[in-house]
């Protein structure tokens, strides 16, 4: 075979090998491309699924929080309106008192104002003036917080017990250390210059007697929320409020 023929055969062989190598490389490239494309699709599907889950997991709670916040604001506005009606000229001082309710009472502002307005409505309906009604109402709400702290009790339950006691139903208050009977009422009435004939007293006067006895018998517990504000129970109430 001539030199030229030999070279021709070698060139053809090399060309075939080169083409074969290129074919193999192309097939590998296609396989790699297919694998990459599939993985990208898988990642895309996972991201889409994650996005949907995040939308449900984050959006719904955020919407729920927004609804709760709007309701809380609406409730507070309605309670403020009640306070204005019940306390009249004294409403502003009651509003000011409620601004520190979370740290001073462990209650939300709406809770504190609502409780004060409920007591105030009782007092004014019996003929007490707006100032004594405001003073007594805020003092009772503070007392409920202190008794709750002192006795490790729910302040809302204490508020109800205090309201019962003011109406003459003393039984609910006994577990908080308050006792009241005819002899105590007569003694307190005399101290207040109302005489000793309890039956002759007006409902407003009887209410003031009960209030005075309740405040006198709970002196030990008064101020307990402030004294134990750093404790776990009261810290939790403050944070929640």
mmCIF file of C-alpha atoms in Angstrom:
data_model
loop_
_atom_site.group_PDB
_atom_site.id
_atom_site.type_symbol
_atom_site.label_atom_id
_atom_site.label_comp_id
_atom_site.label_asym_id
_atom_site.label_seq_id
_atom_site.Cartn_x
_atom_site.Cartn_y
_atom_site.Cartn_z
ATOM 1 C CA UNK A 1 0.000 0.000 0.000
ATOM 2 C CA UNK A 2 1.342 3.379 -0.913
ATOM 3 C CA UNK A 3 2.063 6.028 1.664
ATOM 4 C CA UNK A 4 -0.866 8.075 0.452
ATOM 5 C CA UNK A 5 -3.229 5.106 0.764
ATOM 6 C CA UNK A 6 -1.930 4.395 4.240
ATOM 7 C CA UNK A 7 -2.521 7.962 5.295
ATOM 8 C CA UNK A 8 -6.005 7.867 3.811
ATOM 9 C CA UNK A 9 -6.905 4.751 5.784
ATOM 10 C CA UNK A 10 -5.525 6.302 8.999
ATOM 11 C CA UNK A 11 -7.387 9.544 8.458
ATOM 12 C CA UNK A 12 -10.647 7.672 7.828
ATOM 13 C CA UNK A 13 -10.102 5.539 10.960
ATOM 14 C CA UNK A 14 -9.317 8.610 13.047
ATOM 15 C CA UNK A 15 -12.381 10.340 11.671
ATOM 16 C CA UNK A 16 -14.593 7.400 12.567
ATOM 17 C CA UNK A 17 -13.145 7.371 16.099
ATOM 18 C CA UNK A 18 -13.670 11.131 16.397
ATOM 19 C CA UNK A 19 -17.259 10.864 15.181
ATOM 20 C CA UNK A 20 -17.899 7.978 17.570
ATOM 21 C CA UNK A 21 -16.470 10.018 20.460
ATOM 22 C CA UNK A 22 -18.607 13.006 19.497
ATOM 23 C CA UNK A 23 -21.702 10.799 19.339
ATOM 24 C CA UNK A 24 -20.956 9.450 22.797
ATOM 25 C CA UNK A 25 -20.391 12.964 24.139
ATOM 26 C CA UNK A 26 -23.647 14.121 22.607
ATOM 27 C CA UNK A 27 -25.506 11.219 24.172
ATOM 28 C CA UNK A 28 -23.957 12.028 27.568
ATOM 29 C CA UNK A 29 -24.820 15.679 27.134
ATOM 30 C CA UNK A 30 -28.410 14.823 26.301
ATOM 31 C CA UNK A 31 -28.610 12.509 29.314
ATOM 32 C CA UNK A 32 -27.124 15.217 31.565
ATOM 33 C CA UNK A 33 -29.482 17.811 30.132
ATOM 34 C CA UNK A 34 -32.457 15.520 30.662
ATOM 35 C CA UNK A 35 -31.417 14.805 34.245
ATOM 36 C CA UNK A 36 -30.827 18.468 34.991
ATOM 37 C CA UNK A 37 -34.154 19.397 33.448
ATOM 38 C CA UNK A 38 -35.946 16.743 35.515
ATOM 39 C CA UNK A 39 -34.252 17.891 38.714
ATOM 40 C CA UNK A 40 -35.120 21.485 37.968
ATOM 41 C CA UNK A 41 -38.728 20.451 37.430
ATOM 42 C CA UNK A 42 -38.654 18.560 40.731
ATOM 43 C CA UNK A 43 -37.196 21.603 42.495
ATOM 44 C CA UNK A 44 -39.806 23.802 40.863
ATOM 45 C CA UNK A 45 -42.594 21.497 42.010
ATOM 46 C CA UNK A 46 -41.176 21.466 45.531
ATOM 47 C CA UNK A 47 -40.897 25.258 45.579
ATOM 48 C CA UNK A 48 -44.461 25.571 44.312
ATOM 49 C CA UNK A 49 -45.667 23.175 47.000
ATOM 50 C CA UNK A 50 -43.664 25.051 49.627
ATOM 51 C CA UNK A 51 -45.086 28.321 48.418
ATOM 52 C CA UNK A 52 -48.622 27.000 48.698
ATOM 53 C CA UNK A 53 -47.959 25.662 52.185
ATOM 54 C CA UNK A 54 -46.381 28.936 53.241
ATOM 55 C CA UNK A 55 -49.344 30.807 51.854
ATOM 56 C CA UNK A 56 -51.737 28.701 53.890
ATOM 57 C CA UNK A 57 -49.459 28.513 56.949
ATOM 58 C CA UNK A 58 -48.611 32.207 57.060
ATOM 59 C CA UNK A 59 -51.420 34.036 55.359
ATOM 60 C CA UNK A 60 -54.268 32.436 57.310
ATOM 61 C CA UNK A 61 -52.748 33.167 60.749
ATOM 62 C CA UNK A 62 -51.929 36.728 59.673
ATOM 63 C CA UNK A 63 -55.487 37.228 58.453
ATOM 64 C CA UNK A 64 -56.758 35.725 61.706
ATOM 65 C CA UNK A 65 -54.609 38.089 63.732
ATOM 66 C CA UNK A 66 -55.909 41.007 61.709
ATOM 67 C CA UNK A 67 -59.522 40.011 62.317
ATOM 68 C CA UNK A 68 -58.830 39.591 66.046
ATOM 69 C CA UNK A 69 -57.159 43.004 66.198
ATOM 70 C CA UNK A 70 -60.089 44.671 64.455
ATOM 71 C CA UNK A 71 -62.543 42.976 66.832
ATOM 72 C CA UNK A 72 -60.475 44.013 69.856
ATOM 73 C CA UNK A 73 -60.416 47.615 68.670
ATOM 74 C CA UNK A 74 -64.168 47.536 68.048
ATOM 75 C CA UNK A 75 -64.820 46.062 71.508
ATOM 76 C CA UNK A 76 -62.651 48.730 73.114
ATOM 77 C CA UNK A 77 -64.532 51.510 71.326
ATOM 78 C CA UNK A 78 -67.877 50.124 72.462
ATOM 79 C CA UNK A 79 -66.619 49.843 76.044
ATOM 80 C CA UNK A 80 -65.336 53.424 75.941
ATOM 81 C CA UNK A 81 -68.795 54.557 74.854
ATOM 82 C CA UNK A 82 -70.295 52.716 77.831
ATOM 83 C CA UNK A 83 -67.785 54.365 80.169
ATOM 84 C CA UNK A 84 -68.711 57.798 78.816
ATOM 85 C CA UNK A 85 -72.402 57.166 79.409
ATOM 86 C CA UNK A 86 -71.996 55.674 82.891
ATOM 87 C CA UNK A 87 -69.418 58.060 84.356
ATOM 88 C CA UNK A 88 -70.203 61.262 82.466
ATOM 89 C CA UNK A 89 -67.826 64.004 83.597
ATOM 90 C CA UNK A 90 -65.638 61.434 85.369
ATOM 91 C CA UNK A 91 -65.190 59.308 82.243
ATOM 92 C CA UNK A 92 -61.909 60.978 81.299
ATOM 93 C CA UNK A 93 -60.288 60.116 84.633
ATOM 94 C CA UNK A 94 -61.443 56.494 84.283
ATOM 95 C CA UNK A 95 -60.006 56.386 80.756
ATOM 96 C CA UNK A 96 -56.685 57.706 82.063
ATOM 97 C CA UNK A 97 -56.661 55.113 84.863
ATOM 98 C CA UNK A 98 -57.151 52.302 82.338
ATOM 99 C CA UNK A 99 -54.059 53.184 80.273
ATOM 100 C CA UNK A 100 -51.791 51.231 82.624
ATOM 101 C CA UNK A 101 -54.192 48.341 83.182
ATOM 102 C CA UNK A 102 -51.912 45.724 81.592
ATOM 103 C CA UNK A 103 -48.990 46.414 83.943
ATOM 104 C CA UNK A 104 -50.991 47.548 86.987
ATOM 105 C CA UNK A 105 -53.809 44.998 86.853
ATOM 106 C CA UNK A 106 -52.803 42.221 84.485
ATOM 107 C CA UNK A 107 -55.921 43.021 82.443
ATOM 108 C CA UNK A 108 -56.394 44.409 78.963
ATOM 109 C CA UNK A 109 -57.682 47.950 78.788
ATOM 110 C CA UNK A 110 -61.014 46.723 77.439
ATOM 111 C CA UNK A 111 -61.386 44.282 80.343
ATOM 112 C CA UNK A 112 -60.567 46.908 82.960
ATOM 113 C CA UNK A 113 -62.907 49.522 81.484
ATOM 114 C CA UNK A 114 -65.670 46.959 80.998
ATOM 115 C CA UNK A 115 -65.495 45.834 84.626
ATOM 116 C CA UNK A 116 -65.383 49.413 85.915
ATOM 117 C CA UNK A 117 -68.368 50.375 83.757
ATOM 118 C CA UNK A 118 -70.368 47.399 85.058
ATOM 119 C CA UNK A 119 -69.753 48.413 88.668
ATOM 120 C CA UNK A 120 -70.355 52.073 87.832
ATOM 121 C CA UNK A 121 -73.675 51.275 86.216
ATOM 122 C CA UNK A 122 -74.760 49.511 89.425
ATOM 123 C CA UNK A 123 -73.650 52.412 91.615
ATOM 124 C CA UNK A 124 -75.190 55.202 89.562
ATOM 125 C CA UNK A 125 -78.451 53.302 89.140
ATOM 126 C CA UNK A 126 -78.752 53.286 92.940
ATOM 127 C CA UNK A 127 -78.272 57.026 93.115
ATOM 128 C CA UNK A 128 -74.549 57.416 93.793
ATOM 129 C CA UNK A 129 -72.853 60.365 92.127
ATOM 130 C CA UNK A 130 -70.482 59.923 89.225
ATOM 131 C CA UNK A 131 -67.337 60.706 91.236
ATOM 132 C CA UNK A 132 -67.915 58.189 94.058
ATOM 133 C CA UNK A 133 -69.091 55.699 91.454
ATOM 134 C CA UNK A 134 -65.861 56.157 89.477
ATOM 135 C CA UNK A 135 -63.642 55.967 92.586
ATOM 136 C CA UNK A 136 -65.361 52.856 93.935
ATOM 137 C CA UNK A 137 -65.476 51.125 90.552
ATOM 138 C CA UNK A 138 -61.780 51.531 89.770
ATOM 139 C CA UNK A 139 -60.865 50.518 93.332
ATOM 140 C CA UNK A 140 -62.895 47.315 93.002
ATOM 141 C CA UNK A 141 -61.287 46.406 89.688
ATOM 142 C CA UNK A 142 -57.866 46.907 91.292
ATOM 143 C CA UNK A 143 -59.002 44.818 94.258
ATOM 144 C CA UNK A 144 -60.103 42.010 91.931
ATOM 145 C CA UNK A 145 -56.613 41.970 90.433
ATOM 146 C CA UNK A 146 -54.982 41.919 93.869
ATOM 147 C CA UNK A 147 -57.281 39.215 95.250
ATOM 148 C CA UNK A 148 -56.703 37.145 92.128
ATOM 149 C CA UNK A 149 -52.956 37.465 92.602
ATOM 150 C CA UNK A 150 -53.087 36.866 96.369
ATOM 151 C CA UNK A 151 -55.291 33.765 96.069
ATOM 152 C CA UNK A 152 -53.987 32.519 92.709
ATOM 153 C CA UNK A 153 -57.491 32.921 91.310
ATOM 154 C CA UNK A 154 -58.955 34.119 88.029
ATOM 155 C CA UNK A 155 -59.579 37.889 88.335
ATOM 156 C CA UNK A 156 -62.789 37.536 86.300
ATOM 157 C CA UNK A 157 -64.179 35.160 88.921
ATOM 158 C CA UNK A 158 -63.173 37.598 91.656
ATOM 159 C CA UNK A 159 -64.964 40.424 89.833
ATOM 160 C CA UNK A 160 -68.162 38.380 89.843
ATOM 161 C CA UNK A 161 -67.740 37.483 93.524
ATOM 162 C CA UNK A 162 -67.250 41.139 94.437
ATOM 163 C CA UNK A 163 -70.372 42.130 92.537
ATOM 164 C CA UNK A 164 -72.327 39.447 94.396
ATOM 165 C CA UNK A 165 -70.969 40.710 97.720
ATOM 166 C CA UNK A 166 -71.976 44.272 96.932
ATOM 167 C CA UNK A 167 -75.506 43.025 96.251
ATOM 168 C CA UNK A 168 -75.644 41.244 99.627
ATOM 169 C CA UNK A 169 -74.705 37.725 98.492
ATOM 170 C CA UNK A 170 -71.621 37.194 100.609
ATOM 171 C CA UNK A 171 -71.071 33.457 100.046
ATOM 172 C CA UNK A 172 -68.922 33.801 96.863
ATOM 173 C CA UNK A 173 -66.539 36.145 98.718
ATOM 174 C CA UNK A 174 -65.840 33.864 101.663
ATOM 175 C CA UNK A 175 -63.112 31.983 99.818
ATOM 176 C CA UNK A 176 -61.289 35.292 99.419
ATOM 177 C CA UNK A 177 -61.364 35.992 103.152
ATOM 178 C CA UNK A 178 -64.410 38.276 103.331
ATOM 179 C CA UNK A 179 -67.178 37.691 105.894
ATOM 180 C CA UNK A 180 -70.213 39.887 106.464
ATOM 181 C CA UNK A 181 -73.169 39.660 108.814
ATOM 182 C CA UNK A 182 -75.808 41.872 110.409
ATOM 183 C CA UNK A 183 -73.626 42.799 113.385
ATOM 184 C CA UNK A 184 -70.776 43.894 111.107
ATOM 185 C CA UNK A 185 -73.119 45.970 108.996
ATOM 186 C CA UNK A 186 -74.559 47.707 112.097
ATOM 187 C CA UNK A 187 -71.100 48.461 113.464
ATOM 188 C CA UNK A 188 -69.888 49.852 110.163
ATOM 189 C CA UNK A 189 -73.085 51.888 109.753
ATOM 190 C CA UNK A 190 -72.523 53.506 113.127
ATOM 191 C CA UNK A 191 -68.895 54.244 112.266
ATOM 192 C CA UNK A 192 -70.087 55.960 109.094
ATOM 193 C CA UNK A 193 -72.732 57.943 110.958
ATOM 194 C CA UNK A 194 -75.682 56.125 109.399
ATOM 195 C CA UNK A 195 -77.196 54.813 112.626
ATOM 196 C CA UNK A 196 -77.734 51.182 113.554
ATOM 197 C CA UNK A 197 -81.058 50.555 111.824
ATOM 198 C CA UNK A 198 -79.889 48.682 108.772
ATOM 199 C CA UNK A 199 -83.401 48.125 107.464
ATOM 200 C CA UNK A 200 -84.030 51.859 107.316
ATOM 201 C CA UNK A 201 -81.030 52.488 105.077
ATOM 202 C CA UNK A 202 -81.397 53.090 101.353
ATOM 203 C CA UNK A 203 -79.994 50.579 98.886
ATOM 204 C CA UNK A 204 -77.210 53.014 98.038
ATOM 205 C CA UNK A 205 -76.252 53.292 101.726
ATOM 206 C CA UNK A 206 -76.299 49.516 102.162
ATOM 207 C CA UNK A 207 -74.074 49.166 99.114
ATOM 208 C CA UNK A 208 -71.596 51.655 100.558
ATOM 209 C CA UNK A 209 -71.560 49.711 103.839
ATOM 210 C CA UNK A 210 -70.770 46.465 102.037
ATOM 211 C CA UNK A 211 -68.109 48.197 99.975
ATOM 212 C CA UNK A 212 -66.466 49.579 103.121
ATOM 213 C CA UNK A 213 -66.470 46.164 104.817
ATOM 214 C CA UNK A 214 -65.056 44.445 101.727
ATOM 215 C CA UNK A 215 -62.258 46.967 101.397
ATOM 216 C CA UNK A 216 -61.496 46.761 105.121
ATOM 217 C CA UNK A 217 -61.299 42.972 105.212
ATOM 218 C CA UNK A 218 -59.082 42.679 102.134
ATOM 219 C CA UNK A 219 -56.366 45.090 103.301
ATOM 220 C CA UNK A 220 -53.774 42.297 103.451
ATOM 221 C CA UNK A 221 -54.294 41.369 99.798
ATOM 222 C CA UNK A 222 -54.411 44.918 98.468
ATOM 223 C CA UNK A 223 -51.339 45.767 96.416
ATOM 224 C CA UNK A 224 -50.398 42.106 95.935
ATOM 225 C CA UNK A 225 -50.348 42.290 92.146
ATOM 226 C CA UNK A 226 -47.731 45.045 92.250
ATOM 227 C CA UNK A 227 -45.725 43.218 94.934
ATOM 228 C CA UNK A 228 -45.571 40.036 92.864
ATOM 229 C CA UNK A 229 -45.576 41.567 89.381
ATOM 230 C CA UNK A 230 -42.272 39.873 88.517
ATOM 231 C CA UNK A 231 -43.568 36.405 89.356
ATOM 232 C CA UNK A 232 -44.425 33.932 86.607
ATOM 233 C CA UNK A 233 -48.209 34.103 87.054
ATOM 234 C CA UNK A 234 -48.479 37.893 87.042
ATOM 235 C CA UNK A 235 -45.822 38.330 84.357
ATOM 236 C CA UNK A 236 -47.844 35.984 82.157
ATOM 237 C CA UNK A 237 -51.046 37.963 82.825
ATOM 238 C CA UNK A 238 -49.250 41.202 81.982
ATOM 239 C CA UNK A 239 -47.814 39.838 78.726
ATOM 240 C CA UNK A 240 -51.159 38.375 77.700
ATOM 241 C CA UNK A 241 -52.935 41.663 78.436
#
